[in-house]
Amino acid sequence: MTENSTKCIECGGETHPIKIIDRGQKNIHYDLIYAAEDSKRSIFSGHKKEGTVRADLCGSCARITLRGEVK
């Protein structure tokens, strides 16, 4: 198991960090973020960012697991 890998919550296999990319307007790539459930969108700055979304992919069953990373 590599330093950055963990165990899959479904099958127990080895997982590896991956990046999930949102391809926005004009094919611009954005990292995924999350905001509080009651966050209100500002016309100038969007939602207040609480943190980023990270992901792991299992090499055995291909399950993708998401986790929040507080900013």
mmCIF file of C-alpha atoms in Angstrom:
data_model
loop_
_atom_site.group_PDB
_atom_site.id
_atom_site.type_symbol
_atom_site.label_atom_id
_atom_site.label_comp_id
_atom_site.label_asym_id
_atom_site.label_seq_id
_atom_site.Cartn_x
_atom_site.Cartn_y
_atom_site.Cartn_z
ATOM 1 C CA MET A 1 0.000 0.000 0.000
ATOM 2 C CA THR A 2 1.369 3.417 -0.921
ATOM 3 C CA GLU A 3 1.714 6.291 1.520
ATOM 4 C CA ASN A 4 -1.389 8.123 0.178
ATOM 5 C CA SER A 5 -3.636 5.092 -0.182
ATOM 6 C CA THR A 6 -6.355 3.829 2.139
ATOM 7 C CA LYS A 7 -8.684 0.827 2.349
ATOM 8 C CA CYS A 8 -11.943 0.755 0.363
ATOM 9 C CA ILE A 9 -15.053 0.973 2.529
ATOM 10 C CA GLU A 10 -16.852 -1.505 0.250
ATOM 11 C CA CYS A 11 -14.394 -4.299 -0.553
ATOM 12 C CA GLY A 12 -11.297 -3.526 1.553
ATOM 13 C CA GLY A 13 -9.104 -3.106 -1.528
ATOM 14 C CA GLU A 14 -6.404 -0.492 -1.914
ATOM 15 C CA THR A 15 -7.555 2.991 -2.941
ATOM 16 C CA HIS A 16 -5.617 5.801 -4.570
ATOM 17 C CA PRO A 17 -6.267 9.560 -4.544
ATOM 18 C CA ILE A 18 -7.872 10.902 -7.728
ATOM 19 C CA LYS A 19 -9.079 14.315 -8.852
ATOM 20 C CA ILE A 20 -12.691 14.814 -9.950
ATOM 21 C CA ILE A 21 -12.936 17.752 -12.322
ATOM 22 C CA ASP A 22 -15.972 19.835 -13.213
ATOM 23 C CA ARG A 23 -15.704 20.957 -16.832
ATOM 24 C CA GLY A 24 -17.514 24.285 -16.750
ATOM 25 C CA GLN A 25 -18.218 26.876 -19.383
ATOM 26 C CA LYS A 26 -15.790 26.947 -22.311
ATOM 27 C CA ASN A 27 -14.303 23.659 -21.007
ATOM 28 C CA ILE A 28 -12.644 25.432 -18.041
ATOM 29 C CA HIS A 29 -11.776 22.961 -15.263
ATOM 30 C CA TYR A 30 -12.792 23.651 -11.670
ATOM 31 C CA ASP A 31 -11.919 21.768 -8.504
ATOM 32 C CA LEU A 32 -15.006 20.678 -6.578
ATOM 33 C CA ILE A 33 -15.814 22.670 -3.446
ATOM 34 C CA TYR A 34 -18.543 22.490 -0.843
ATOM 35 C CA ALA A 35 -20.526 25.093 1.061
ATOM 36 C CA ALA A 36 -22.813 25.029 4.094
ATOM 37 C CA GLU A 37 -26.300 23.718 3.337
ATOM 38 C CA ASP A 38 -27.854 27.118 4.079
ATOM 39 C CA SER A 39 -25.254 29.033 2.026
ATOM 40 C CA LYS A 40 -26.699 31.854 -0.058
ATOM 41 C CA ARG A 41 -25.142 32.596 -3.446
ATOM 42 C CA SER A 42 -23.577 36.034 -3.780
ATOM 43 C CA ILE A 43 -23.857 37.690 -7.173
ATOM 44 C CA PHE A 44 -20.166 38.661 -6.980
ATOM 45 C CA SER A 45 -18.436 35.734 -5.277
ATOM 46 C CA GLY A 46 -20.804 32.757 -5.485
ATOM 47 C CA HIS A 47 -21.214 30.563 -2.406
ATOM 48 C CA LYS A 48 -18.928 30.919 0.605
ATOM 49 C CA LYS A 49 -16.430 28.072 0.258
ATOM 50 C CA GLU A 50 -16.224 25.828 3.326
ATOM 51 C CA GLY A 51 -13.674 23.438 1.811
ATOM 52 C CA THR A 52 -12.759 21.240 -1.124
ATOM 53 C CA VAL A 53 -13.948 17.788 -2.138
ATOM 54 C CA ARG A 54 -11.297 15.058 -2.408
ATOM 55 C CA ALA A 55 -11.750 11.576 -3.849
ATOM 56 C CA ASP A 56 -10.245 8.085 -3.752
ATOM 57 C CA LEU A 57 -10.677 5.310 -6.350
ATOM 58 C CA CYS A 58 -10.552 1.625 -5.385
ATOM 59 C CA GLY A 59 -8.278 -0.430 -7.623
ATOM 60 C CA SER A 60 -10.369 -3.567 -6.984
ATOM 61 C CA CYS A 61 -14.048 -2.597 -7.263
ATOM 62 C CA ALA A 62 -13.717 0.905 -8.827
ATOM 63 C CA ARG A 63 -15.749 2.548 -6.052
ATOM 64 C CA ILE A 64 -15.131 6.297 -5.781
ATOM 65 C CA THR A 65 -15.259 7.651 -2.235
ATOM 66 C CA LEU A 66 -15.608 11.388 -1.623
ATOM 67 C CA ARG A 67 -14.489 13.285 1.469
ATOM 68 C CA GLY A 68 -14.494 16.914 2.497
ATOM 69 C CA GLU A 69 -11.294 18.771 3.255
ATOM 70 C CA VAL A 70 -11.855 21.857 5.393
ATOM 71 C CA LYS A 71 -10.074 24.938 4.065
#
